[in-house]
């Protein structure tokens, strides 16, 4: 993939970060990696997306880089005079291992008829697609934290995610709402990727089944992403981040509201689609013999009312109390032209959120 603009050159971009004060030893350089192509394509896609939003949202300069760590970590925010999004090299590797290397045959019986379409738009398998969707979610989640700091660049420096979080985190209502906001931005990014693949498909091949597979794999990839992280038993008002099952539920609802106006989606059976999301997520997770896997669906069913109440009475009811959130900035949820879509989401934002509130 060509990189025609200077800030899409990874070496030049990271040089900017080093000049801003980030240690060179903290930056991962993928040029000797066997996955070099993937790393640079993700970088190109993400830095291109930020180039669309940086002026629109007053987050200039904004730079993306790979953190030189093997664990699953990510950062997003304002530091050393620069807006920053960072994803660890370990996250890219672990998501590839989980979705592609450990589960290479998992979708054969689920979606045989989708492979020819996916191959024509450059996707080798649904496993690769799920890896891509989960990374896009993580990147856009961290960019949500960047957007939150566009008005006040000194309120906090960097929002950090790592695989060891939970036990030492302190709960606050604002922290849950801030993570909810960043999750919605992450879901928005995954949705724009889903629609990007859909719009890249020939009209004669745009079937409801094909779109259902794209949506199901997109949502399931996010559910798996959360499930790969250690977490406590179900909780509501604890820790800095909402419980993964709460996060999965409001992300699924948001994706439903954002996607349903797409032609063939109007007649889609969403109950069956969400059922498939849980089944596919557990299909992946239950094959991890070295993991202690929580059955996501059972946790969801057992706590459905508590999940709905927390989303409705805290997250949705109070996010407008925090003007700095991405949800309160319509331009933050406008689909960029690089995703081959119009900016009609800018006008859709208000009614989508109203439907989101009504869904609980």
PDB file of N, CA and C in Angstrom, residues 262-333:
ATOM      1  N   UNK A 262     -29.021   0.469   6.558  1.00  0.00           N
ATOM      2  CA  UNK A 262     -28.375  -0.020   5.354  1.00  0.00           C
ATOM      3  C   UNK A 262     -29.336  -0.968   4.640  1.00  0.00           C
ATOM      4  N   UNK A 263     -29.666  -0.718   3.395  1.00  0.00           N
ATOM      5  CA  UNK A 263     -30.610  -1.485   2.597  1.00  0.00           C
ATOM      6  C   UNK A 263     -31.136  -2.791   3.141  1.00  0.00           C
ATOM      7  N   UNK A 264     -30.363  -3.867   2.965  1.00  0.00           N
ATOM      8  CA  UNK A 264     -30.844  -5.197   3.313  1.00  0.00           C
ATOM      9  C   UNK A 264     -30.945  -5.445   4.810  1.00  0.00           C
ATOM     10  N   UNK A 265     -30.475  -4.518   5.615  1.00  0.00           N
ATOM     11  CA  UNK A 265     -30.562  -4.704   7.062  1.00  0.00           C
ATOM     12  C   UNK A 265     -31.977  -4.534   7.586  1.00  0.00           C
ATOM     13  N   UNK A 266     -32.828  -3.871   6.833  1.00  0.00           N
ATOM     14  CA  UNK A 266     -34.162  -3.555   7.353  1.00  0.00           C
ATOM     15  C   UNK A 266     -34.956  -4.812   7.674  1.00  0.00           C
ATOM     16  N   UNK A 267     -34.712  -5.893   6.935  1.00  0.00           N
ATOM     17  CA  UNK A 267     -35.469  -7.121   7.158  1.00  0.00           C
ATOM     18  C   UNK A 267     -34.676  -8.163   7.954  1.00  0.00           C
ATOM     19  N   UNK A 268     -33.502  -7.789   8.445  1.00  0.00           N
ATOM     20  CA  UNK A 268     -32.638  -8.749   9.112  1.00  0.00           C
ATOM     21  C   UNK A 268     -33.182  -9.127  10.486  1.00  0.00           C
ATOM     22  N   UNK A 269     -33.031 -10.398  10.847  1.00  0.00           N
ATOM     23  CA  UNK A 269     -33.439 -10.887  12.160  1.00  0.00           C
ATOM     24  C   UNK A 269     -32.325 -10.596  13.153  1.00  0.00           C
ATOM     25  N   UNK A 270     -32.455  -9.482  13.894  1.00  0.00           N
ATOM     26  CA  UNK A 270     -31.384  -9.054  14.792  1.00  0.00           C
ATOM     27  C   UNK A 270     -31.269  -9.940  16.017  1.00  0.00           C
ATOM     28  N   UNK A 271     -32.364 -10.528  16.455  1.00  0.00           N
ATOM     29  CA  UNK A 271     -32.279 -11.450  17.589  1.00  0.00           C
ATOM     30  C   UNK A 271     -31.394 -12.640  17.239  1.00  0.00           C
ATOM     31  N   UNK A 272     -31.587 -13.161  16.028  1.00  0.00           N
ATOM     32  CA  UNK A 272     -30.755 -14.287  15.586  1.00  0.00           C
ATOM     33  C   UNK A 272     -29.306 -13.838  15.418  1.00  0.00           C
ATOM     34  N   UNK A 273     -29.111 -12.637  14.889  1.00  0.00           N
ATOM     35  CA  UNK A 273     -27.760 -12.145  14.683  1.00  0.00           C
ATOM     36  C   UNK A 273     -27.028 -12.027  16.020  1.00  0.00           C
ATOM     37  N   UNK A 274     -27.681 -11.443  17.036  1.00  0.00           N
ATOM     38  CA  UNK A 274     -27.040 -11.296  18.338  1.00  0.00           C
ATOM     39  C   UNK A 274     -26.805 -12.658  18.984  1.00  0.00           C
ATOM     40  N   UNK A 275     -27.719 -13.581  18.744  1.00  0.00           N
ATOM     41  CA  UNK A 275     -27.535 -14.946  19.236  1.00  0.00           C
ATOM     42  C   UNK A 275     -26.274 -15.549  18.634  1.00  0.00           C
ATOM     43  N   UNK A 276     -26.082 -15.332  17.332  1.00  0.00           N
ATOM     44  CA  UNK A 276     -24.889 -15.832  16.649  1.00  0.00           C
ATOM     45  C   UNK A 276     -23.620 -15.203  17.215  1.00  0.00           C
ATOM     46  N   UNK A 277     -23.698 -13.907  17.583  1.00  0.00           N
ATOM     47  CA  UNK A 277     -22.530 -13.229  18.152  1.00  0.00           C
ATOM     48  C   UNK A 277     -22.059 -13.961  19.401  1.00  0.00           C
ATOM     49  N   UNK A 278     -22.984 -14.261  20.307  1.00  0.00           N
ATOM     50  CA  UNK A 278     -22.606 -14.952  21.541  1.00  0.00           C
ATOM     51  C   UNK A 278     -22.072 -16.352  21.235  1.00  0.00           C
ATOM     52  N   UNK A 279     -22.720 -17.055  20.317  1.00  0.00           N
ATOM     53  CA  UNK A 279     -22.298 -18.415  19.996  1.00  0.00           C
ATOM     54  C   UNK A 279     -20.900 -18.430  19.390  1.00  0.00           C
ATOM     55  N   UNK A 280     -20.651 -17.522  18.450  1.00  0.00           N
ATOM     56  CA  UNK A 280     -19.348 -17.491  17.789  1.00  0.00           C
ATOM     57  C   UNK A 280     -18.258 -17.078  18.767  1.00  0.00           C
ATOM     58  N   UNK A 281     -18.554 -16.113  19.626  1.00  0.00           N
ATOM     59  CA  UNK A 281     -17.575 -15.676  20.621  1.00  0.00           C
ATOM     60  C   UNK A 281     -17.162 -16.845  21.501  1.00  0.00           C
ATOM     61  N   UNK A 282     -18.147 -17.583  21.988  1.00  0.00           N
ATOM     62  CA  UNK A 282     -17.824 -18.722  22.847  1.00  0.00           C
ATOM     63  C   UNK A 282     -17.175 -19.864  22.077  1.00  0.00           C
ATOM     64  N   UNK A 283     -17.500 -19.992  20.787  1.00  0.00           N
ATOM     65  CA  UNK A 283     -16.854 -20.997  19.961  1.00  0.00           C
ATOM     66  C   UNK A 283     -15.350 -20.746  19.904  1.00  0.00           C
ATOM     67  N   UNK A 284     -14.959 -19.500  19.710  1.00  0.00           N
ATOM     68  CA  UNK A 284     -13.550 -19.133  19.726  1.00  0.00           C
ATOM     69  C   UNK A 284     -12.951 -19.358  21.109  1.00  0.00           C
ATOM     70  N   UNK A 285     -13.613 -18.819  22.119  1.00  0.00           N
ATOM     71  CA  UNK A 285     -13.023 -18.797  23.455  1.00  0.00           C
ATOM     72  C   UNK A 285     -12.930 -20.182  24.082  1.00  0.00           C
ATOM     73  N   UNK A 286     -13.901 -21.025  23.812  1.00  0.00           N
ATOM     74  CA  UNK A 286     -13.897 -22.351  24.425  1.00  0.00           C
ATOM     75  C   UNK A 286     -12.833 -23.270  23.849  1.00  0.00           C
ATOM     76  N   UNK A 287     -12.200 -22.851  22.761  1.00  0.00           N
ATOM     77  CA  UNK A 287     -11.104 -23.641  22.196  1.00  0.00           C
ATOM     78  C   UNK A 287      -9.760 -23.264  22.808  1.00  0.00           C
ATOM     79  N   UNK A 288      -9.759 -22.272  23.676  1.00  0.00           N
ATOM     80  CA  UNK A 288      -8.523 -21.864  24.340  1.00  0.00           C
ATOM     81  C   UNK A 288      -8.356 -22.694  25.600  1.00  0.00           C
ATOM     82  N   UNK A 289      -7.690 -23.826  25.473  1.00  0.00           N
ATOM     83  CA  UNK A 289      -7.556 -24.740  26.606  1.00  0.00           C
ATOM     84  C   UNK A 289      -6.730 -24.146  27.743  1.00  0.00           C
ATOM     85  N   UNK A 290      -5.868 -23.191  27.421  1.00  0.00           N
ATOM     86  CA  UNK A 290      -5.003 -22.618  28.449  1.00  0.00           C
ATOM     87  C   UNK A 290      -5.627 -21.412  29.129  1.00  0.00           C
ATOM     88  N   UNK A 291      -6.883 -21.108  28.816  1.00  0.00           N
ATOM     89  CA  UNK A 291      -7.555 -19.951  29.412  1.00  0.00           C
ATOM     90  C   UNK A 291      -8.695 -20.399  30.310  1.00  0.00           C
ATOM     91  N   UNK A 292      -8.936 -19.607  31.362  1.00  0.00           N
ATOM     92  CA  UNK A 292     -10.141 -19.796  32.164  1.00  0.00           C
ATOM     93  C   UNK A 292     -11.212 -18.919  31.541  1.00  0.00           C
ATOM     94  N   UNK A 293     -12.120 -19.541  30.783  1.00  0.00           N
ATOM     95  CA  UNK A 293     -13.077 -18.779  29.984  1.00  0.00           C
ATOM     96  C   UNK A 293     -14.423 -18.665  30.694  1.00  0.00           C
ATOM     97  N   UNK A 294     -14.873 -17.449  30.847  1.00  0.00           N
ATOM     98  CA  UNK A 294     -16.208 -17.218  31.378  1.00  0.00           C
ATOM     99  C   UNK A 294     -17.201 -17.349  30.232  1.00  0.00           C
ATOM    100  N   UNK A 295     -18.304 -17.998  30.463  1.00  0.00           N
ATOM    101  CA  UNK A 295     -19.327 -18.106  29.432  1.00  0.00           C
ATOM    102  C   UNK A 295     -20.065 -16.771  29.368  1.00  0.00           C
ATOM    103  N   UNK A 296     -19.757 -16.002  28.352  1.00  0.00           N
ATOM    104  CA  UNK A 296     -20.294 -14.644  28.250  1.00  0.00           C
ATOM    105  C   UNK A 296     -21.818 -14.634  28.213  1.00  0.00           C
ATOM    106  N   UNK A 297     -22.361 -15.560  27.475  1.00  0.00           N
ATOM    107  CA  UNK A 297     -23.815 -15.558  27.323  1.00  0.00           C
ATOM    108  C   UNK A 297     -24.499 -15.826  28.661  1.00  0.00           C
ATOM    109  N   UNK A 298     -23.968 -16.764  29.435  1.00  0.00           N
ATOM    110  CA  UNK A 298     -24.560 -17.061  30.745  1.00  0.00           C
ATOM    111  C   UNK A 298     -24.478 -15.851  31.673  1.00  0.00           C
ATOM    112  N   UNK A 299     -23.343 -15.158  31.645  1.00  0.00           N
ATOM    113  CA  UNK A 299     -23.199 -13.951  32.475  1.00  0.00           C
ATOM    114  C   UNK A 299     -24.207 -12.899  32.045  1.00  0.00           C
ATOM    115  N   UNK A 300     -24.371 -12.753  30.741  1.00  0.00           N
ATOM    116  CA  UNK A 300     -25.324 -11.781  30.220  1.00  0.00           C
ATOM    117  C   UNK A 300     -26.749 -12.109  30.651  1.00  0.00           C
ATOM    118  N   UNK A 301     -27.157 -13.365  30.466  1.00  0.00           N
ATOM    119  CA  UNK A 301     -28.524 -13.764  30.808  1.00  0.00           C
ATOM    120  C   UNK A 301     -28.786 -13.603  32.305  1.00  0.00           C
ATOM    121  N   UNK A 302     -27.828 -13.967  33.117  1.00  0.00           N
ATOM    122  CA  UNK A 302     -28.005 -13.909  34.566  1.00  0.00           C
ATOM    123  C   UNK A 302     -28.091 -12.484  35.091  1.00  0.00           C
ATOM    124  N   UNK A 303     -27.562 -11.540  34.348  1.00  0.00           N
ATOM    125  CA  UNK A 303     -27.480 -10.163  34.857  1.00  0.00           C
ATOM    126  C   UNK A 303     -28.110  -9.152  33.908  1.00  0.00           C
ATOM    127  N   UNK A 304     -29.005  -9.631  33.067  1.00  0.00           N
ATOM    128  CA  UNK A 304     -29.556  -8.769  32.013  1.00  0.00           C
ATOM    129  C   UNK A 304     -30.182  -7.489  32.563  1.00  0.00           C
ATOM    130  N   UNK A 305     -30.965  -7.593  33.629  1.00  0.00           N
ATOM    131  CA  UNK A 305     -31.644  -6.416  34.164  1.00  0.00           C
ATOM    132  C   UNK A 305     -30.660  -5.418  34.756  1.00  0.00           C
ATOM    133  N   UNK A 306     -29.668  -5.915  35.480  1.00  0.00           N
ATOM    134  CA  UNK A 306     -28.657  -5.022  36.058  1.00  0.00           C
ATOM    135  C   UNK A 306     -27.863  -4.315  34.963  1.00  0.00           C
ATOM    136  N   UNK A 307     -27.571  -5.048  33.888  1.00  0.00           N
ATOM    137  CA  UNK A 307     -26.852  -4.454  32.752  1.00  0.00           C
ATOM    138  C   UNK A 307     -27.680  -3.334  32.135  1.00  0.00           C
ATOM    139  N   UNK A 308     -28.954  -3.625  31.868  1.00  0.00           N
ATOM    140  CA  UNK A 308     -29.845  -2.635  31.264  1.00  0.00           C
ATOM    141  C   UNK A 308     -29.994  -1.412  32.147  1.00  0.00           C
ATOM    142  N   UNK A 309     -30.144  -1.618  33.444  1.00  0.00           N
ATOM    143  CA  UNK A 309     -30.318  -0.496  34.373  1.00  0.00           C
ATOM    144  C   UNK A 309     -29.099   0.403  34.406  1.00  0.00           C
ATOM    145  N   UNK A 310     -27.901  -0.198  34.436  1.00  0.00           N
ATOM    146  CA  UNK A 310     -26.677   0.606  34.501  1.00  0.00           C
ATOM    147  C   UNK A 310     -26.499   1.430  33.225  1.00  0.00           C
ATOM    148  N   UNK A 311     -26.783   0.807  32.090  1.00  0.00           N
ATOM    149  CA  UNK A 311     -26.649   1.525  30.822  1.00  0.00           C
ATOM    150  C   UNK A 311     -27.658   2.671  30.753  1.00  0.00           C
ATOM    151  N   UNK A 312     -28.879   2.385  31.151  1.00  0.00           N
ATOM    152  CA  UNK A 312     -29.941   3.384  31.016  1.00  0.00           C
ATOM    153  C   UNK A 312     -29.835   4.504  32.056  1.00  0.00           C
ATOM    154  N   UNK A 313     -29.610   4.149  33.325  1.00  0.00           N
ATOM    155  CA  UNK A 313     -29.709   5.145  34.400  1.00  0.00           C
ATOM    156  C   UNK A 313     -28.400   5.869  34.687  1.00  0.00           C
ATOM    157  N   UNK A 314     -27.287   5.310  34.246  1.00  0.00           N
ATOM    158  CA  UNK A 314     -25.998   5.975  34.487  1.00  0.00           C
ATOM    159  C   UNK A 314     -25.354   6.441  33.188  1.00  0.00           C
ATOM    160  N   UNK A 315     -25.052   5.509  32.293  1.00  0.00           N
ATOM    161  CA  UNK A 315     -24.268   5.851  31.114  1.00  0.00           C
ATOM    162  C   UNK A 315     -25.035   6.748  30.148  1.00  0.00           C
ATOM    163  N   UNK A 316     -26.236   6.306  29.739  1.00  0.00           N
ATOM    164  CA  UNK A 316     -27.017   7.091  28.780  1.00  0.00           C
ATOM    165  C   UNK A 316     -27.654   8.305  29.413  1.00  0.00           C
ATOM    166  N   UNK A 317     -28.036   8.206  30.686  1.00  0.00           N
ATOM    167  CA  UNK A 317     -28.744   9.310  31.336  1.00  0.00           C
ATOM    168  C   UNK A 317     -27.822  10.476  31.667  1.00  0.00           C
ATOM    169  N   UNK A 318     -26.525  10.213  31.805  1.00  0.00           N
ATOM    170  CA  UNK A 318     -25.648  11.246  32.364  1.00  0.00           C
ATOM    171  C   UNK A 318     -24.479  11.660  31.473  1.00  0.00           C
ATOM    172  N   UNK A 319     -24.330  11.062  30.296  1.00  0.00           N
ATOM    173  CA  UNK A 319     -23.156  11.414  29.501  1.00  0.00           C
ATOM    174  C   UNK A 319     -23.176  12.879  29.063  1.00  0.00           C
ATOM    175  N   UNK A 320     -24.359  13.460  28.937  1.00  0.00           N
ATOM    176  CA  UNK A 320     -24.418  14.865  28.512  1.00  0.00           C
ATOM    177  C   UNK A 320     -23.926  15.820  29.592  1.00  0.00           C
ATOM    178  N   UNK A 321     -23.724  15.326  30.800  1.00  0.00           N
ATOM    179  CA  UNK A 321     -23.164  16.154  31.869  1.00  0.00           C
ATOM    180  C   UNK A 321     -21.680  16.429  31.658  1.00  0.00           C
ATOM    181  N   UNK A 322     -21.082  15.754  30.689  1.00  0.00           N
ATOM    182  CA  UNK A 322     -19.635  15.883  30.458  1.00  0.00           C
ATOM    183  C   UNK A 322     -19.418  16.337  29.015  1.00  0.00           C
ATOM    184  N   UNK A 323     -19.386  17.641  28.785  1.00  0.00           N
ATOM    185  CA  UNK A 323     -19.340  18.172  27.413  1.00  0.00           C
ATOM    186  C   UNK A 323     -18.117  17.734  26.618  1.00  0.00           C
ATOM    187  N   UNK A 324     -17.053  17.341  27.288  1.00  0.00           N
ATOM    188  CA  UNK A 324     -15.828  16.983  26.572  1.00  0.00           C
ATOM    189  C   UNK A 324     -15.903  15.632  25.867  1.00  0.00           C
ATOM    190  N   UNK A 325     -16.935  14.850  26.110  1.00  0.00           N
ATOM    191  CA  UNK A 325     -17.023  13.513  25.540  1.00  0.00           C
ATOM    192  C   UNK A 325     -17.230  13.551  24.023  1.00  0.00           C
ATOM    193  N   UNK A 326     -16.752  12.511  23.346  1.00  0.00           N
ATOM    194  CA  UNK A 326     -16.936  12.404  21.893  1.00  0.00           C
ATOM    195  C   UNK A 326     -18.414  12.365  21.521  1.00  0.00           C
ATOM    196  N   UNK A 327     -19.238  11.725  22.354  1.00  0.00           N
ATOM    197  CA  UNK A 327     -20.674  11.645  22.072  1.00  0.00           C
ATOM    198  C   UNK A 327     -21.332  13.011  22.027  1.00  0.00           C
ATOM    199  N   UNK A 328     -20.733  13.997  22.647  1.00  0.00           N
ATOM    200  CA  UNK A 328     -21.284  15.354  22.643  1.00  0.00           C
ATOM    201  C   UNK A 328     -20.657  16.229  21.565  1.00  0.00           C
ATOM    202  N   UNK A 329     -19.901  15.613  20.670  1.00  0.00           N
ATOM    203  CA  UNK A 329     -19.273  16.322  19.556  1.00  0.00           C
ATOM    204  C   UNK A 329     -19.656  15.602  18.269  1.00  0.00           C
ATOM    205  N   UNK A 330     -20.723  16.014  17.598  1.00  0.00           N
ATOM    206  CA  UNK A 330     -21.217  15.276  16.423  1.00  0.00           C
ATOM    207  C   UNK A 330     -20.162  14.966  15.383  1.00  0.00           C
ATOM    208  N   UNK A 331     -19.195  15.859  15.193  1.00  0.00           N
ATOM    209  CA  UNK A 331     -18.170  15.606  14.180  1.00  0.00           C
ATOM    210  C   UNK A 331     -17.323  14.390  14.521  1.00  0.00           C
ATOM    211  N   UNK A 332     -17.269  14.003  15.809  1.00  0.00           N
ATOM    212  CA  UNK A 332     -16.463  12.851  16.218  1.00  0.00           C
ATOM    213  C   UNK A 332     -17.043  11.546  15.714  1.00  0.00           C
ATOM    214  N   UNK A 333     -18.330  11.560  15.365  1.00  0.00           N
ATOM    215  CA  UNK A 333     -18.979  10.351  14.863  1.00  0.00           C
ATOM    216  C   UNK A 333     -19.457  10.540  13.437  1.00  0.00           C
TER     217      UNK A 333
END
